[in-house]
Amino acid sequence: MNRRNLAATAAAAVALGAGTACSSGSDHSSHSGMPTSAAATSTSASSGHGHMHEMDGGPAPADMTPAKNPRFPVGSRVTLTTDHMDGMKNAPATVVGAYRTATYAVNYQPTTGGAMVKNHKWVVQQELKSAGTKHLADGEAVTITADHMDGMQGAQGTIASSTTQTVYMVDYTADGMTMKNHKWVVEDEMKSR
């Protein structure tokens, strides 16, 4: 059994016992659902589209450029001010990577079927197929190479919005569980502790 299937099996077992949170609407700017012991689950009540978000997001893309003098250097202890996932807002976190690149919110059609995911935050330039180095415009069509969520890798989508703020990878703890290498949080989505 591969890692993703093992995580999905464990998440399903936990969901049967504890249930999962659901978001309202199809705006997926946040990943509803708290991490479980093996994975974080997220489901949109209106779209019926489920996502898997593993407890360890893995390393950043190899061609990422570390930020020079980021506001929150690697090792900084911060508080998250965003709610990409249930339990994330106000969660304590530690910066494990800080990068300079274009960062995008995307709308995409999951490869696993279901409703369009809207305003997914975030993917970086290096997670878009053949994106090159030119900043992409809102509305531009893209193919996503990131595997943050089930059905994301290889999905067709469009740019919803973008930022050139420093983007961070963080470890954070919520409800006694730790998410490692969470991708991504931009600078204005966290504050010093």
mmCIF file of C-alpha atoms in Angstrom:
data_model
loop_
_atom_site.group_PDB
_atom_site.id
_atom_site.type_symbol
_atom_site.label_atom_id
_atom_site.label_comp_id
_atom_site.label_asym_id
_atom_site.label_seq_id
_atom_site.Cartn_x
_atom_site.Cartn_y
_atom_site.Cartn_z
ATOM 1 C CA MET A 1 0.000 0.000 0.000
ATOM 2 C CA ASN A 2 1.544 3.367 -0.968
ATOM 3 C CA ARG A 3 1.843 6.338 1.398
ATOM 4 C CA ARG A 4 -1.167 8.217 -0.031
ATOM 5 C CA ASN A 5 -3.422 5.141 0.143
ATOM 6 C CA LEU A 6 -2.241 4.422 3.684
ATOM 7 C CA ALA A 7 -2.981 8.025 4.665
ATOM 8 C CA ALA A 8 -6.421 7.884 3.009
ATOM 9 C CA THR A 9 -7.272 4.632 4.786
ATOM 10 C CA ALA A 10 -6.222 6.006 8.163
ATOM 11 C CA ALA A 11 -8.097 9.264 7.556
ATOM 12 C CA ALA A 12 -11.260 7.377 6.626
ATOM 13 C CA ALA A 13 -11.026 5.308 9.806
ATOM 14 C CA VAL A 14 -10.645 8.432 11.938
ATOM 15 C CA ALA A 15 -13.462 10.200 10.063
ATOM 16 C CA LEU A 16 -15.820 7.320 10.810
ATOM 17 C CA GLY A 17 -15.127 7.705 14.504
ATOM 18 C CA ALA A 18 -14.863 11.459 14.820
ATOM 19 C CA GLY A 19 -16.422 13.030 11.714
ATOM 20 C CA THR A 20 -14.902 15.821 9.652
ATOM 21 C CA ALA A 21 -15.641 19.502 9.346
ATOM 22 C CA CYS A 22 -17.260 20.802 6.185
ATOM 23 C CA SER A 23 -16.983 24.165 4.561
ATOM 24 C CA SER A 24 -19.916 25.997 3.091
ATOM 25 C CA GLY A 25 -19.848 26.812 -0.595
ATOM 26 C CA SER A 26 -17.232 25.819 -3.146
ATOM 27 C CA ASP A 27 -14.687 28.505 -2.214
ATOM 28 C CA HIS A 28 -11.668 26.510 -1.168
ATOM 29 C CA SER A 29 -9.461 29.368 -0.043
ATOM 30 C CA SER A 30 -9.293 27.313 3.128
ATOM 31 C CA HIS A 31 -8.924 23.576 3.506
ATOM 32 C CA SER A 32 -11.733 22.570 5.856
ATOM 33 C CA GLY A 33 -11.028 19.734 8.185
ATOM 34 C CA MET A 34 -8.402 19.277 10.858
ATOM 35 C CA PRO A 35 -5.432 17.015 10.403
ATOM 36 C CA THR A 36 -6.000 13.470 11.573
ATOM 37 C CA SER A 37 -3.295 11.177 12.855
ATOM 38 C CA ALA A 38 -2.338 10.243 9.293
ATOM 39 C CA ALA A 39 -3.761 12.980 7.078
ATOM 40 C CA ALA A 40 -5.937 16.052 7.050
ATOM 41 C CA THR A 41 -9.263 15.736 5.313
ATOM 42 C CA SER A 42 -11.288 18.446 3.689
ATOM 43 C CA THR A 43 -14.726 18.247 2.145
ATOM 44 C CA SER A 44 -16.940 20.864 0.576
ATOM 45 C CA ALA A 45 -20.550 20.293 1.597
ATOM 46 C CA SER A 46 -21.927 21.850 -1.557
ATOM 47 C CA SER A 47 -19.578 20.274 -4.076
ATOM 48 C CA GLY A 48 -19.098 16.894 -2.459
ATOM 49 C CA HIS A 49 -15.451 17.131 -3.496
ATOM 50 C CA GLY A 50 -13.079 15.580 -0.959
ATOM 51 C CA HIS A 51 -9.404 16.460 -0.539
ATOM 52 C CA MET A 52 -6.484 14.765 1.182
ATOM 53 C CA HIS A 53 -3.870 16.925 2.841
ATOM 54 C CA GLU A 54 -1.063 14.840 4.281
ATOM 55 C CA MET A 55 0.436 15.503 7.716
ATOM 56 C CA ASP A 56 3.865 16.028 6.097
ATOM 57 C CA GLY A 57 3.779 18.170 2.985
ATOM 58 C CA GLY A 58 7.299 17.135 1.992
ATOM 59 C CA PRO A 59 10.105 19.370 0.767
ATOM 60 C CA ALA A 60 9.759 22.564 -1.225
ATOM 61 C CA PRO A 61 10.363 22.306 -4.987
ATOM 62 C CA ALA A 62 14.094 21.975 -5.652
ATOM 63 C CA ASP A 63 14.295 25.150 -7.741
ATOM 64 C CA MET A 64 12.887 27.478 -5.053
ATOM 65 C CA THR A 65 15.068 30.492 -4.161
ATOM 66 C CA PRO A 66 15.406 31.186 -0.425
ATOM 67 C CA ALA A 67 14.376 34.730 0.524
ATOM 68 C CA LYS A 68 17.152 37.120 1.537
ATOM 69 C CA ASN A 69 16.396 38.735 4.893
ATOM 70 C CA PRO A 70 12.783 37.527 5.226
ATOM 71 C CA ARG A 71 10.615 39.166 7.866
ATOM 72 C CA PHE A 72 10.275 35.701 9.473
ATOM 73 C CA PRO A 73 13.585 33.796 9.101
ATOM 74 C CA VAL A 74 13.729 29.998 9.244
ATOM 75 C CA GLY A 75 13.242 28.963 12.865
ATOM 76 C CA SER A 76 10.983 31.935 13.705
ATOM 77 C CA ARG A 77 8.104 31.141 16.023
ATOM 78 C CA VAL A 78 4.934 32.704 14.638
ATOM 79 C CA THR A 79 1.166 32.689 15.032
ATOM 80 C CA LEU A 80 -0.865 31.963 11.910
ATOM 81 C CA THR A 81 -3.589 34.500 11.129
ATOM 82 C CA THR A 82 -5.167 32.638 8.205
ATOM 83 C CA ASP A 83 -7.613 29.746 8.096
ATOM 84 C CA HIS A 84 -6.510 27.607 5.128
ATOM 85 C CA MET A 85 -7.505 24.629 7.298
ATOM 86 C CA ASP A 86 -9.831 24.386 10.286
ATOM 87 C CA GLY A 87 -7.786 24.964 13.431
ATOM 88 C CA MET A 88 -5.066 26.875 11.601
ATOM 89 C CA LYS A 89 -6.133 30.398 12.603
ATOM 90 C CA ASN A 90 -4.201 31.515 15.702
ATOM 91 C CA ALA A 91 -2.208 28.264 15.727
ATOM 92 C CA PRO A 92 1.438 28.397 16.833
ATOM 93 C CA ALA A 93 3.873 27.637 14.033
ATOM 94 C CA THR A 94 7.568 27.498 13.205
ATOM 95 C CA VAL A 95 8.971 28.726 9.889
ATOM 96 C CA VAL A 96 10.843 25.935 8.076
ATOM 97 C CA GLY A 97 11.320 27.725 4.742
ATOM 98 C CA ALA A 98 11.109 31.291 3.377
ATOM 99 C CA TYR A 99 11.152 31.907 -0.385
ATOM 100 C CA ARG A 100 10.915 34.678 -2.994
ATOM 101 C CA THR A 101 8.648 33.737 -5.878
ATOM 102 C CA ALA A 102 5.258 34.539 -7.315
ATOM 103 C CA THR A 103 2.493 32.872 -5.317
ATOM 104 C CA TYR A 104 -0.967 32.199 -6.734
ATOM 105 C CA ALA A 105 -4.510 31.456 -5.635
ATOM 106 C CA VAL A 106 -5.969 29.129 -8.269
ATOM 107 C CA ASN A 107 -9.301 27.824 -9.485
ATOM 108 C CA TYR A 108 -8.989 24.274 -10.775
ATOM 109 C CA GLN A 109 -10.915 21.217 -11.872
ATOM 110 C CA PRO A 110 -9.750 18.242 -9.749
ATOM 111 C CA THR A 111 -8.467 15.272 -11.720
ATOM 112 C CA THR A 112 -10.586 13.075 -9.429
ATOM 113 C CA GLY A 113 -13.813 14.712 -10.623
ATOM 114 C CA GLY A 114 -16.338 16.778 -8.732
ATOM 115 C CA ALA A 115 -16.933 20.509 -8.591
ATOM 116 C CA MET A 116 -14.413 23.187 -9.510
ATOM 117 C CA VAL A 117 -12.221 24.200 -6.559
ATOM 118 C CA LYS A 118 -12.155 27.978 -6.290
ATOM 119 C CA ASN A 119 -9.548 30.295 -4.811
ATOM 120 C CA HIS A 120 -7.207 27.568 -3.509
ATOM 121 C CA LYS A 121 -4.412 29.266 -1.591
ATOM 122 C CA TRP A 122 -1.564 28.789 -2.451
ATOM 123 C CA VAL A 123 0.603 27.372 -5.221
ATOM 124 C CA VAL A 124 3.948 28.865 -6.212
ATOM 125 C CA GLN A 125 5.378 29.585 -9.672
ATOM 126 C CA GLN A 126 7.486 26.418 -9.456
ATOM 127 C CA GLU A 127 4.326 24.293 -9.010
ATOM 128 C CA LEU A 128 2.816 25.338 -12.355
ATOM 129 C CA LYS A 129 3.782 23.421 -15.482
ATOM 130 C CA SER A 130 5.972 25.360 -17.918
ATOM 131 C CA ALA A 131 5.328 28.607 -16.016
ATOM 132 C CA GLY A 132 8.845 29.934 -16.559
ATOM 133 C CA THR A 133 9.788 33.043 -14.584
ATOM 134 C CA LYS A 134 7.254 35.554 -15.927
ATOM 135 C CA HIS A 135 4.593 36.583 -13.395
ATOM 136 C CA LEU A 136 1.303 35.072 -14.593
ATOM 137 C CA ALA A 137 -1.793 37.248 -15.009
ATOM 138 C CA ASP A 138 -5.152 36.711 -13.328
ATOM 139 C CA GLY A 139 -7.306 34.478 -15.516
ATOM 140 C CA GLU A 140 -4.338 32.788 -17.208
ATOM 141 C CA ALA A 141 -4.777 29.052 -17.820
ATOM 142 C CA VAL A 142 -2.361 26.771 -15.941
ATOM 143 C CA THR A 143 -1.615 23.117 -15.263
ATOM 144 C CA ILE A 144 -0.855 22.485 -11.586
ATOM 145 C CA THR A 145 2.039 20.178 -10.708
ATOM 146 C CA ALA A 146 1.656 20.541 -6.923
ATOM 147 C CA ASP A 147 0.275 17.577 -4.996
ATOM 148 C CA HIS A 148 -1.021 19.447 -1.931
ATOM 149 C CA MET A 149 -4.495 17.926 -2.195
ATOM 150 C CA ASP A 150 -5.941 14.788 -3.748
ATOM 151 C CA GLY A 151 -6.846 15.555 -7.377
ATOM 152 C CA MET A 152 -4.613 18.621 -7.624
ATOM 153 C CA GLN A 153 -1.564 17.242 -9.435
ATOM 154 C CA GLY A 154 -2.089 17.556 -13.190
ATOM 155 C CA ALA A 155 -5.295 19.583 -12.751
ATOM 156 C CA GLN A 156 -6.223 22.285 -15.261
ATOM 157 C CA GLY A 157 -7.065 25.673 -13.811
ATOM 158 C CA THR A 158 -6.751 29.439 -13.932
ATOM 159 C CA ILE A 159 -5.025 32.060 -11.825
ATOM 160 C CA ALA A 160 -7.525 33.694 -9.439
ATOM 161 C CA SER A 161 -5.059 36.159 -7.858
ATOM 162 C CA SER A 162 -1.398 36.456 -6.984
ATOM 163 C CA THR A 163 1.141 38.001 -4.646
ATOM 164 C CA THR A 164 4.884 38.533 -4.590
ATOM 165 C CA GLN A 165 5.083 38.567 -0.784
ATOM 166 C CA THR A 166 7.636 36.257 0.773
ATOM 167 C CA VAL A 167 6.038 32.806 0.933
ATOM 168 C CA TYR A 168 6.655 30.421 3.816
ATOM 169 C CA MET A 169 6.540 26.732 4.566
ATOM 170 C CA VAL A 170 5.612 26.112 8.217
ATOM 171 C CA ASP A 171 5.170 23.418 10.817
ATOM 172 C CA TYR A 172 2.124 24.162 12.952
ATOM 173 C CA THR A 173 0.177 22.556 15.759
ATOM 174 C CA ALA A 174 -3.585 22.644 16.206
ATOM 175 C CA ASP A 175 -5.746 20.559 18.533
ATOM 176 C CA GLY A 176 -2.677 18.601 19.646
ATOM 177 C CA MET A 177 -1.682 17.525 16.119
ATOM 178 C CA THR A 178 1.278 18.792 14.091
ATOM 179 C CA MET A 179 1.290 19.491 10.360
ATOM 180 C CA LYS A 180 4.835 19.440 8.946
ATOM 181 C CA ASN A 181 5.997 21.414 5.912
ATOM 182 C CA HIS A 182 2.617 23.043 5.261
ATOM 183 C CA LYS A 183 2.676 24.775 1.874
ATOM 184 C CA TRP A 184 2.090 27.745 1.736
ATOM 185 C CA VAL A 185 1.539 30.783 3.970
ATOM 186 C CA VAL A 186 2.337 34.305 2.774
ATOM 187 C CA GLU A 187 3.837 37.019 4.930
ATOM 188 C CA ASP A 188 0.604 38.812 5.846
ATOM 189 C CA GLU A 189 -0.948 35.514 7.051
ATOM 190 C CA MET A 190 1.202 35.275 10.168
ATOM 191 C CA LYS A 191 2.587 37.392 12.995
ATOM 192 C CA SER A 192 5.432 37.116 15.488
ATOM 193 C CA ARG A 193 4.830 35.261 18.738
#
